[in-house]
């Protein structure tokens, strides 16, 4: 009896160790902590898969647990005034320096878009709440953190349109005036899917003929920028990396466009392009736009048109901002792009850096050799990481100097 128990315990330990263990590159700091954190994410993902397989709930409903776990009630404190409001019908959380309005001092403003693959996340998660407060206190800025609607059920273009409505509403002179914001010092920023939305709204706003107040800057933190080629070198190199394995990123893209699960299967094989999107592949050609060291070990193969029915939104630059021609890029404001080495989205960011620079845009590129996807979410106990603190500090410093 005792030996059976011991054997059982041993097997559980072996299984747990096997399960926790994921190969993590040597230059990532706090590797064990990342392994355990990732173990939690992977367990949840397996549970989500299983529950979808049994027909109990949708995959994303289970993954939403992460959002609920980190949810806080944003409240005012002695330095920051917080209010939940609606801008043109879209929910936002506004963070302002706690000082009397009417002192005449004009402030900067940042419209912030949270990450989570257009399916998860909330501006009311602890790490985003903390980041917004830091922006208020360190930059003397007003922060508008947008609670855009999520897929499923709100597929593209709903999340984009929600954000766009907020940006246009906020940039009206009387609204800026109400918040004592300097119209010349407004930026849009976001991480991951939020970086995608930030890049998309910045482009679309430049195309509006009657938009008088312009954005001063865009700051994109490991943004997703294209859905045409899901086999760039970074997608290949990092397909099993913690937090955002390739399968999850592809699932986010697929869910952004449709609830049709067969589209996910097609996207996973990277054979999902329509005739329309194939014509735009030249804008995401990594063999042209990636710096040589990153493409060296990989062979470029041209993609073909899918025989399955594909999503028309694939060719829409509001979903894939890398798809605009240079003429649109040329009009963009000063840009900050952060990329991480161990991230499937690394090459999306790198290609945008190259294309923007070729178009003459002022770009600051910060690449973290020791970074992984989702780092800025890891600023709070028990999952705080040193690299996250450095990243946030440098990001805030850039905003301080450029906004
Ligand atoms: C991508 O670039 C390579 C050259 O590096 C070229 O051979 C290929 O035709 C290009 N493909 C597309 C779709 O632009
Ligand atoms: C790229 O092509 C070369 C020559 O055909 C081949 O030797 C190499 O294994 C290929 N590399 C990859 C990553 O497929």
CSV table of C-alpha atoms and ligand atoms in Angstrom, one decimal:
chain,number,residue,atom,x,y,z
A,1,UNK,CA,0.0,0.0,0.0
A,2,UNK,CA,2.8,2.4,1.0
A,3,UNK,CA,4.8,1.6,-2.1
A,4,UNK,CA,1.8,2.2,-4.3
A,5,UNK,CA,1.4,5.6,-2.6
A,6,UNK,CA,5.1,6.4,-3.1
A,7,UNK,CA,4.9,5.4,-6.7
A,8,UNK,CA,1.9,7.5,-7.2
A,9,UNK,CA,3.5,10.5,-5.6
A,10,UNK,CA,6.6,10.0,-7.7
A,11,UNK,CA,4.6,9.9,-10.9
A,12,UNK,CA,2.8,13.1,-9.9
A,13,UNK,CA,6.1,14.8,-9.2
A,14,UNK,CA,7.6,13.6,-12.5
A,15,UNK,CA,4.5,14.6,-14.4
A,16,UNK,CA,4.5,18.0,-12.7
A,17,UNK,CA,8.2,18.6,-13.3
A,18,UNK,CA,7.7,17.6,-17.0
A,19,UNK,CA,4.7,19.8,-17.3
A,20,UNK,CA,6.3,22.8,-15.6
A,21,UNK,CA,9.5,22.5,-17.5
A,22,UNK,CA,9.5,24.4,-20.7
A,23,UNK,CA,12.8,25.1,-22.5
A,24,UNK,CA,13.6,28.7,-21.7
A,25,UNK,CA,16.6,30.4,-23.2
A,26,UNK,CA,19.6,31.0,-20.9
A,27,UNK,CA,19.6,34.8,-21.2
A,28,UNK,CA,16.1,35.2,-19.8
A,29,UNK,CA,16.3,36.2,-16.2
A,30,UNK,CA,14.3,34.5,-13.4
A,31,UNK,CA,13.8,31.5,-15.5
A,32,UNK,CA,12.1,29.3,-12.9
A,33,UNK,CA,9.7,32.0,-12.1
A,34,UNK,CA,8.8,32.3,-15.8
A,35,UNK,CA,8.5,28.5,-16.0
A,36,UNK,CA,6.0,28.4,-13.2
A,37,UNK,CA,4.1,31.4,-14.5
A,38,UNK,CA,3.9,29.8,-17.9
A,39,UNK,CA,2.8,26.6,-16.4
A,40,UNK,CA,-0.2,28.4,-15.1
A,41,UNK,CA,-1.0,29.9,-18.5
A,42,UNK,CA,-0.5,26.5,-20.2
A,43,UNK,CA,-2.7,24.7,-17.7
A,44,UNK,CA,-5.5,27.2,-18.3
A,45,UNK,CA,-5.1,26.9,-22.0
A,46,UNK,CA,-5.4,23.1,-21.8
A,47,UNK,CA,-8.4,23.4,-19.6
A,48,UNK,CA,-9.9,25.9,-22.1
A,49,UNK,CA,-9.2,23.5,-25.0
A,50,UNK,CA,-10.8,20.6,-23.1
A,51,UNK,CA,-13.8,22.6,-22.2
A,52,UNK,CA,-14.3,23.7,-25.8
A,53,UNK,CA,-13.8,20.1,-27.0
A,54,UNK,CA,-16.6,18.9,-24.6
A,55,UNK,CA,-18.8,21.7,-25.9
A,56,UNK,CA,-19.1,23.3,-22.4
A,57,UNK,CA,-17.7,26.7,-23.0
A,58,UNK,CA,-15.8,28.6,-25.7
A,59,UNK,CA,-12.0,28.6,-25.3
A,60,UNK,CA,-11.8,32.3,-24.7
A,61,UNK,CA,-14.4,32.2,-21.9
A,62,UNK,CA,-12.1,30.0,-19.8
A,63,UNK,CA,-9.0,32.2,-20.7
A,64,UNK,CA,-11.0,35.2,-19.5
A,65,UNK,CA,-10.2,33.9,-16.0
A,66,UNK,CA,-6.8,35.6,-16.2
A,67,UNK,CA,-8.5,38.9,-16.7
A,68,UNK,CA,-10.9,38.4,-13.7
A,69,UNK,CA,-8.0,37.2,-11.5
A,70,UNK,CA,-6.2,40.5,-12.0
A,71,UNK,CA,-9.1,42.8,-12.0
A,72,UNK,CA,-9.1,45.7,-9.6
A,73,UNK,CA,-11.6,48.5,-9.0
A,74,UNK,CA,-9.8,51.7,-10.2
A,75,UNK,CA,-10.2,54.2,-7.4
A,76,UNK,CA,-8.8,57.7,-6.8
A,77,UNK,CA,-5.9,58.1,-4.4
A,78,UNK,CA,-4.0,61.1,-2.9
A,79,UNK,CA,-2.1,61.7,-6.2
A,80,UNK,CA,-4.4,60.4,-9.0
A,81,UNK,CA,-8.1,61.1,-9.7
A,82,UNK,CA,-9.8,58.2,-11.4
A,83,UNK,CA,-13.2,58.2,-13.1
A,84,UNK,CA,-15.1,55.7,-15.2
A,85,UNK,CA,-16.8,57.5,-18.1
A,86,UNK,CA,-18.2,57.0,-21.5
A,87,UNK,CA,-16.6,58.7,-24.5
A,88,UNK,CA,-19.0,58.6,-27.4
A,89,UNK,CA,-20.7,55.6,-25.9
A,90,UNK,CA,-17.4,53.7,-25.3
A,91,UNK,CA,-16.3,52.8,-21.7
A,92,UNK,CA,-13.1,54.5,-20.6
A,93,UNK,CA,-11.2,55.0,-17.4
A,94,UNK,CA,-9.8,58.5,-17.1
A,95,UNK,CA,-6.8,59.0,-14.8
A,96,UNK,CA,-5.8,62.6,-14.0
A,97,UNK,CA,-3.3,64.3,-11.7
A,98,UNK,CA,-5.1,65.3,-8.5
A,99,UNK,CA,-4.7,69.0,-8.6
A,100,UNK,CA,-7.3,71.7,-9.0
A,101,UNK,CA,-8.4,72.2,-12.5
A,102,UNK,CA,-8.2,75.9,-13.4
A,103,UNK,CA,-4.5,76.4,-12.5
A,104,UNK,CA,-4.0,76.9,-16.2
A,105,UNK,CA,-1.2,74.3,-16.5
A,106,UNK,CA,-1.7,72.3,-19.7
A,107,UNK,CA,-1.0,68.6,-19.5
A,108,UNK,CA,0.1,65.8,-21.8
A,109,UNK,CA,-2.3,63.0,-22.6
A,110,UNK,CA,-2.0,59.4,-23.4
A,111,UNK,CA,-4.8,57.2,-24.8
A,112,UNK,CA,-3.8,53.7,-23.7
A,113,UNK,CA,-5.0,50.5,-25.2
A,114,UNK,CA,-4.6,47.3,-23.3
A,115,UNK,CA,-3.4,44.0,-24.7
A,116,UNK,CA,-5.0,40.5,-24.7
A,117,UNK,CA,-5.3,39.5,-28.3
A,118,UNK,CA,-8.6,41.5,-28.9
A,119,UNK,CA,-10.3,38.7,-26.9
A,120,UNK,CA,-9.0,39.1,-23.3
A,121,UNK,CA,-7.8,41.8,-20.9
A,122,UNK,CA,-9.2,45.0,-19.5
A,123,UNK,CA,-8.0,48.4,-18.6
A,124,UNK,CA,-9.1,47.5,-15.1
A,125,UNK,CA,-6.4,44.8,-14.6
A,126,UNK,CA,-3.9,45.6,-11.8
A,127,UNK,CA,-0.8,46.0,-14.1
A,128,UNK,CA,-2.6,48.4,-16.4
A,129,UNK,CA,-4.1,50.4,-13.5
A,130,UNK,CA,-0.6,50.7,-12.1
A,131,UNK,CA,0.9,51.8,-15.4
A,132,UNK,CA,-1.8,54.4,-15.9
A,133,UNK,CA,-1.0,55.8,-12.4
A,134,UNK,CA,2.7,55.9,-13.2
A,135,UNK,CA,2.0,57.9,-16.4
A,136,UNK,CA,-0.1,60.4,-14.4
A,137,UNK,CA,2.4,60.9,-11.6
A,138,UNK,CA,5.7,60.7,-13.6
A,139,UNK,CA,4.5,62.6,-16.8
A,140,UNK,CA,1.9,64.9,-15.3
A,141,UNK,CA,-0.4,63.4,-18.0
A,142,UNK,CA,-4.1,62.6,-18.4
A,143,UNK,CA,-4.5,58.9,-19.3
A,144,UNK,CA,-7.6,57.6,-21.1
A,145,UNK,CA,-7.5,53.8,-20.8
A,146,UNK,CA,-10.1,52.4,-23.2
A,147,UNK,CA,-12.4,49.5,-22.3
A,148,UNK,CA,-13.1,48.6,-26.0
A,149,UNK,CA,-15.4,45.6,-26.6
A,150,UNK,CA,-13.8,42.2,-27.2
A,151,UNK,CA,-14.0,39.3,-29.6
A,152,UNK,CA,-15.9,37.0,-29.4
A,153,UNK,CA,-18.6,38.3,-29.7
A,154,UNK,CA,-17.3,41.6,-31.0
A,155,UNK,CA,-15.1,40.7,-34.0
A,156,UNK,CA,-13.2,43.1,-36.2
A,157,UNK,CA,-13.8,46.0,-36.8
A,158,UNK,CA,-15.7,46.6,-33.5
A,159,UNK,CA,-12.6,46.8,-31.2
A,160,UNK,CA,-10.9,49.1,-33.7
A,161,UNK,CA,-14.0,51.3,-34.1
A,162,UNK,CA,-14.5,51.6,-30.4
A,163,UNK,CA,-11.0,52.9,-30.0
A,164,UNK,CA,-11.3,55.2,-33.0
A,165,UNK,CA,-14.5,56.8,-31.6
A,166,UNK,CA,-12.7,57.4,-28.3
A,167,UNK,CA,-9.7,59.0,-30.0
A,168,UNK,CA,-11.8,61.3,-32.2
A,169,UNK,CA,-14.0,62.3,-29.2
A,170,UNK,CA,-11.0,63.1,-27.0
A,171,UNK,CA,-9.2,65.1,-29.7
A,172,UNK,CA,-12.1,67.6,-29.9
A,173,UNK,CA,-10.8,71.0,-28.7
A,174,UNK,CA,-13.5,71.5,-26.1
A,175,UNK,CA,-13.0,68.0,-24.7
A,176,UNK,CA,-9.2,68.5,-24.5
A,177,UNK,CA,-9.9,71.9,-22.9
A,178,UNK,CA,-12.1,70.3,-20.2
A,179,UNK,CA,-9.2,68.1,-19.2
A,180,UNK,CA,-6.7,70.9,-19.5
A,181,UNK,CA,-4.8,68.9,-22.1
A,182,UNK,CA,-2.4,70.6,-24.5
A,183,UNK,CA,-3.6,69.6,-28.1
A,184,UNK,CA,0.0,69.4,-29.2
A,185,UNK,CA,0.9,66.8,-26.7
A,186,UNK,CA,-1.4,63.8,-27.2
A,187,UNK,CA,-0.1,60.3,-27.8
A,188,UNK,CA,-1.7,56.9,-28.5
A,189,UNK,CA,-0.1,53.8,-27.0
A,190,UNK,CA,-0.8,50.2,-26.3
A,191,UNK,CA,0.8,46.7,-25.9
A,192,UNK,CA,0.3,43.6,-28.1
A,193,UNK,CA,-3.2,43.8,-29.5
A,194,UNK,CA,-3.4,47.3,-28.0
A,195,UNK,CA,-0.3,48.2,-30.0
A,196,UNK,CA,-2.1,46.9,-33.1
A,197,UNK,CA,-5.1,49.2,-32.4
A,198,UNK,CA,-2.8,52.1,-31.6
A,199,UNK,CA,-1.0,51.7,-34.9
A,200,UNK,CA,-4.2,51.3,-36.8
A,201,UNK,CA,-6.0,54.4,-35.3
A,202,UNK,CA,-2.9,56.6,-35.8
A,203,UNK,CA,-2.8,55.7,-39.5
A,204,UNK,CA,-6.6,56.2,-40.0
A,205,UNK,CA,-6.6,59.5,-38.2
A,206,UNK,CA,-3.9,60.9,-40.6
A,207,UNK,CA,-6.2,60.1,-43.5
A,208,UNK,CA,-9.1,62.1,-42.1
A,209,UNK,CA,-9.4,65.3,-44.1
A,210,UNK,CA,-11.1,67.3,-41.3
A,211,UNK,CA,-9.0,66.2,-38.3
A,212,UNK,CA,-7.4,69.3,-37.0
A,213,UNK,CA,-5.9,68.1,-33.8
A,214,UNK,CA,-3.2,65.6,-34.6
A,215,UNK,CA,-1.4,63.0,-32.5
A,216,UNK,CA,2.1,63.9,-31.4
A,217,UNK,CA,3.3,60.4,-31.0
A,218,UNK,CA,2.5,56.7,-31.1
A,219,UNK,CA,4.2,54.2,-28.7
A,220,UNK,CA,3.8,50.6,-29.6
A,221,UNK,CA,4.8,47.9,-27.2
A,222,UNK,CA,5.4,44.5,-28.9
A,223,UNK,CA,2.6,45.2,-31.3
A,224,UNK,CA,0.8,42.7,-33.6
A,225,UNK,CA,0.9,44.3,-37.0
A,226,UNK,CA,0.0,41.8,-39.7
A,227,UNK,CA,-2.0,38.6,-40.1
A,228,UNK,CA,-0.8,37.6,-43.6
A,229,UNK,CA,2.4,35.7,-42.7
A,230,UNK,CA,2.2,33.8,-39.5
A,231,UNK,CA,5.5,32.0,-40.1
A,232,UNK,CA,8.0,34.9,-39.9
A,233,UNK,CA,11.3,33.9,-38.4
A,234,UNK,CA,10.1,35.1,-35.0
A,235,UNK,CA,6.9,33.0,-35.3
A,236,UNK,CA,9.2,30.0,-36.1
A,237,UNK,CA,11.9,30.6,-33.5
A,238,UNK,CA,9.4,31.4,-30.7
A,239,UNK,CA,6.6,29.0,-31.4
A,240,UNK,CA,6.8,27.4,-28.0
A,241,UNK,CA,7.9,30.4,-25.9
A,242,UNK,CA,6.1,31.2,-22.7
A,243,UNK,CA,3.0,33.3,-22.4
A,244,UNK,CA,2.3,33.6,-26.1
A,245,UNK,CA,3.0,30.4,-28.1
A,246,UNK,CA,2.3,30.6,-31.8
A,247,UNK,CA,-0.9,28.6,-31.5
A,248,UNK,CA,-2.4,31.1,-29.1
A,249,UNK,CA,-1.4,34.1,-31.2
A,250,UNK,CA,-2.9,32.5,-34.3
A,251,UNK,CA,-6.0,31.8,-32.4
A,252,UNK,CA,-6.3,35.4,-31.4
A,253,UNK,CA,-6.0,36.5,-35.0
A,254,UNK,CA,-8.6,34.0,-36.1
A,255,UNK,CA,-11.0,35.0,-33.3
A,256,UNK,CA,-10.5,38.7,-34.1
A,257,UNK,CA,-11.9,38.0,-37.6
A,258,UNK,CA,-14.4,35.2,-37.1
A,259,UNK,CA,-15.9,32.6,-34.8
A,260,UNK,CA,-15.6,30.0,-37.6
A,261,UNK,CA,-13.1,27.5,-36.1
A,262,UNK,CA,-12.1,26.2,-39.6
A,263,UNK,CA,-10.4,29.5,-40.2
A,264,UNK,CA,-8.1,28.8,-37.3
A,265,UNK,CA,-7.1,25.5,-38.8
A,266,UNK,CA,-6.3,27.2,-42.1
A,267,UNK,CA,-4.4,30.0,-40.4
A,268,UNK,CA,-2.3,27.5,-38.4
A,269,UNK,CA,-1.0,26.1,-41.7
A,270,UNK,CA,-0.2,29.7,-42.9
A,271,UNK,CA,-2.3,29.0,-46.0
A,272,UNK,CA,-5.1,31.4,-45.3
A,273,UNK,CA,-4.4,34.3,-47.7
A,274,UNK,CA,-7.1,35.6,-50.1
A,275,UNK,CA,-6.3,36.9,-53.6
A,276,UNK,CA,-6.7,40.3,-52.2
A,277,UNK,CA,-4.2,39.8,-49.3
A,278,UNK,CA,-1.7,38.0,-51.4
A,279,UNK,CA,-1.3,41.2,-53.5
A,280,UNK,CA,-0.2,42.9,-50.3
A,281,UNK,CA,2.4,40.4,-49.2
A,282,UNK,CA,5.1,42.7,-50.5
A,283,UNK,CA,4.5,44.9,-47.5
A,284,UNK,CA,5.3,42.2,-45.0
A,285,UNK,CA,8.1,40.5,-46.9
A,286,UNK,CA,10.5,39.7,-44.0
A,287,UNK,CA,13.3,38.7,-46.4
A,288,UNK,CA,13.3,42.4,-47.4
A,289,UNK,CA,12.4,44.2,-44.1
A,290,UNK,CA,14.1,42.2,-41.4
A,291,UNK,CA,17.7,43.1,-40.5
A,292,UNK,CA,20.0,40.4,-41.8
A,293,UNK,CA,20.9,38.7,-38.5
A,294,UNK,CA,17.2,37.9,-37.9
A,295,UNK,CA,16.5,36.4,-41.3
A,296,UNK,CA,19.9,34.6,-41.9
A,297,UNK,CA,18.8,31.2,-40.7
A,298,UNK,CA,15.5,31.1,-42.5
A,299,UNK,CA,14.4,30.6,-46.1
A,300,UNK,CA,11.7,32.8,-47.5
A,301,UNK,CA,8.9,30.9,-49.3
A,302,UNK,CA,6.2,32.8,-51.1
A,303,UNK,CA,2.7,32.0,-49.9
A,304,UNK,CA,-0.2,30.9,-52.1
A,305,UNK,CA,-3.8,31.7,-52.2
A,306,UNK,CA,-6.0,29.6,-50.0
A,307,UNK,CA,-8.6,27.3,-51.6
A,308,UNK,CA,-10.8,27.6,-48.5
A,309,UNK,CA,-13.0,30.5,-48.0
A,310,UNK,CA,-10.9,33.2,-46.3
A,311,UNK,CA,-11.7,36.3,-44.3
A,312,UNK,CA,-11.8,39.5,-46.4
A,313,UNK,CA,-10.6,41.5,-43.4
A,314,UNK,CA,-7.2,40.0,-44.0
A,315,UNK,CA,-6.3,42.8,-46.4
A,316,UNK,CA,-7.7,45.5,-44.3
A,317,UNK,CA,-4.9,47.8,-42.8
A,318,UNK,CA,-7.2,48.6,-39.9
A,319,UNK,CA,-6.5,45.0,-38.8
A,320,UNK,CA,-3.0,44.7,-40.2
A,321,UNK,CA,-1.3,48.2,-40.1
A,322,UNK,CA,1.8,46.9,-42.0
A,323,UNK,CA,-0.3,46.7,-45.2
A,324,UNK,CA,-0.4,50.4,-46.0
A,325,UNK,CA,1.7,51.9,-48.8
A,326,UNK,CA,4.6,54.2,-48.0
A,327,UNK,CA,2.5,57.3,-48.8
A,328,UNK,CA,0.4,56.6,-45.7
A,329,UNK,CA,3.5,55.8,-43.5
A,330,UNK,CA,5.1,59.1,-44.4
A,331,UNK,CA,2.4,61.1,-42.7
A,332,UNK,CA,2.8,59.3,-39.3
A,333,UNK,CA,4.0,61.1,-36.1
A,334,UNK,CA,7.0,60.3,-34.1
A,335,UNK,CA,7.0,56.6,-33.2
A,336,UNK,CA,8.4,54.4,-30.4
A,337,UNK,CA,8.5,50.6,-31.0
A,338,UNK,CA,9.4,48.1,-28.4
A,339,UNK,CA,10.3,44.5,-29.4
A,340,UNK,CA,11.3,41.4,-27.5
A,341,UNK,CA,13.6,38.7,-28.8
A,342,UNK,CA,11.6,35.8,-27.4
A,343,UNK,CA,8.3,36.8,-28.9
A,344,UNK,CA,6.4,35.6,-32.0
A,345,UNK,CA,5.5,39.2,-32.7
A,346,UNK,CA,9.1,40.4,-32.7
A,347,UNK,CA,9.3,40.6,-36.5
A,348,UNK,CA,6.0,42.5,-36.9
A,349,UNK,CA,7.6,45.3,-34.8
A,350,UNK,CA,11.0,45.0,-36.6
A,351,UNK,CA,9.4,45.2,-40.0
A,352,UNK,CA,7.4,48.3,-39.0
A,353,UNK,CA,10.6,49.9,-37.7
A,354,UNK,CA,12.3,49.3,-41.1
A,355,UNK,CA,9.3,50.5,-43.2
A,356,UNK,CA,8.7,53.6,-41.1
A,357,UNK,CA,12.3,54.6,-41.3
A,358,UNK,CA,12.4,54.1,-45.0
A,359,UNK,CA,9.4,56.4,-45.2
A,360,UNK,CA,11.3,59.0,-43.2
A,361,UNK,CA,9.4,58.7,-39.9
A,362,UNK,CA,11.3,59.5,-36.7
A,363,UNK,CA,11.4,56.0,-35.0
A,364,UNK,CA,12.9,55.0,-31.6
A,365,UNK,CA,13.4,51.2,-31.5
A,366,UNK,CA,14.1,49.5,-28.2
A,367,UNK,CA,14.8,45.8,-28.6
A,368,UNK,CA,15.1,43.6,-25.5
A,369,UNK,CA,17.4,40.7,-26.1
A,370,UNK,CA,16.2,39.2,-22.8
A,371,UNK,CA,12.6,40.0,-23.3
A,372,UNK,CA,9.5,37.8,-23.8
A,373,UNK,CA,6.0,38.6,-24.8
A,374,UNK,CA,3.7,40.3,-22.3
A,375,UNK,CA,6.4,41.6,-20.1
A,376,UNK,CA,4.7,44.8,-19.0
A,377,UNK,CA,2.0,42.7,-17.4
A,378,UNK,CA,4.5,41.3,-14.9
A,379,UNK,CA,5.0,44.3,-12.6
A,380,UNK,CA,3.0,43.0,-9.6
A,381,UNK,CA,3.6,40.4,-6.9
A,382,UNK,CA,3.7,37.4,-7.2
A,383,UNK,CA,4.6,37.6,-10.9
A,384,UNK,CA,6.8,40.6,-11.0
A,385,UNK,CA,9.9,40.4,-13.2
A,386,UNK,CA,13.0,42.6,-13.2
A,387,UNK,CA,12.9,43.0,-17.0
A,388,UNK,CA,9.4,44.4,-16.7
A,389,UNK,CA,10.5,47.2,-14.5
A,390,UNK,CA,13.3,48.1,-16.9
A,391,UNK,CA,11.0,48.1,-19.8
A,392,UNK,CA,8.4,50.3,-18.1
A,393,UNK,CA,11.1,52.7,-16.9
A,394,UNK,CA,12.5,53.1,-20.4
A,395,UNK,CA,9.1,53.5,-22.0
A,396,UNK,CA,8.1,56.2,-19.5
A,397,UNK,CA,11.4,57.9,-20.1
A,398,UNK,CA,10.8,58.0,-23.9
A,399,UNK,CA,7.4,59.5,-23.3
A,400,UNK,CA,8.8,62.1,-20.9
A,401,UNK,CA,11.4,63.2,-23.5
A,402,UNK,CA,9.2,63.0,-26.6
A,403,UNK,CA,5.6,63.9,-25.7
B,1,LIG,C1,10.1,38.8,-51.1
B,1,LIG,O1,11.5,39.1,-51.3
B,1,LIG,C2,12.2,38.2,-52.0
B,1,LIG,C3,13.6,38.7,-52.1
B,1,LIG,O2,14.2,38.8,-50.9
B,1,LIG,C4,11.6,38.0,-53.4
B,1,LIG,O3,12.3,36.9,-54.0
B,1,LIG,C5,10.1,37.6,-53.2
B,1,LIG,O4,9.6,37.5,-54.5
B,1,LIG,C6,9.4,38.6,-52.4
B,1,LIG,N1,8.0,38.2,-52.3
B,1,LIG,C7,7.0,39.0,-52.2
B,1,LIG,C8,5.7,38.5,-52.1
B,1,LIG,O5,7.1,40.2,-52.3
B,2,LIG,C1,17.2,26.8,-46.2
B,2,LIG,O1,17.7,26.3,-47.5
B,2,LIG,C2,18.9,25.7,-47.5
B,2,LIG,C3,19.3,25.4,-48.9
B,2,LIG,O2,18.2,24.9,-49.6
B,2,LIG,C4,18.9,24.4,-46.6
B,2,LIG,O3,20.1,23.8,-46.6
B,2,LIG,C5,18.4,24.9,-45.2
B,2,LIG,O4,18.3,23.7,-44.4
B,2,LIG,C6,17.1,25.6,-45.2
B,2,LIG,N1,16.9,26.2,-43.9
B,2,LIG,C7,15.7,26.1,-43.3
B,2,LIG,C8,15.6,26.7,-41.9
B,2,LIG,O5,14.7,25.5,-43.8
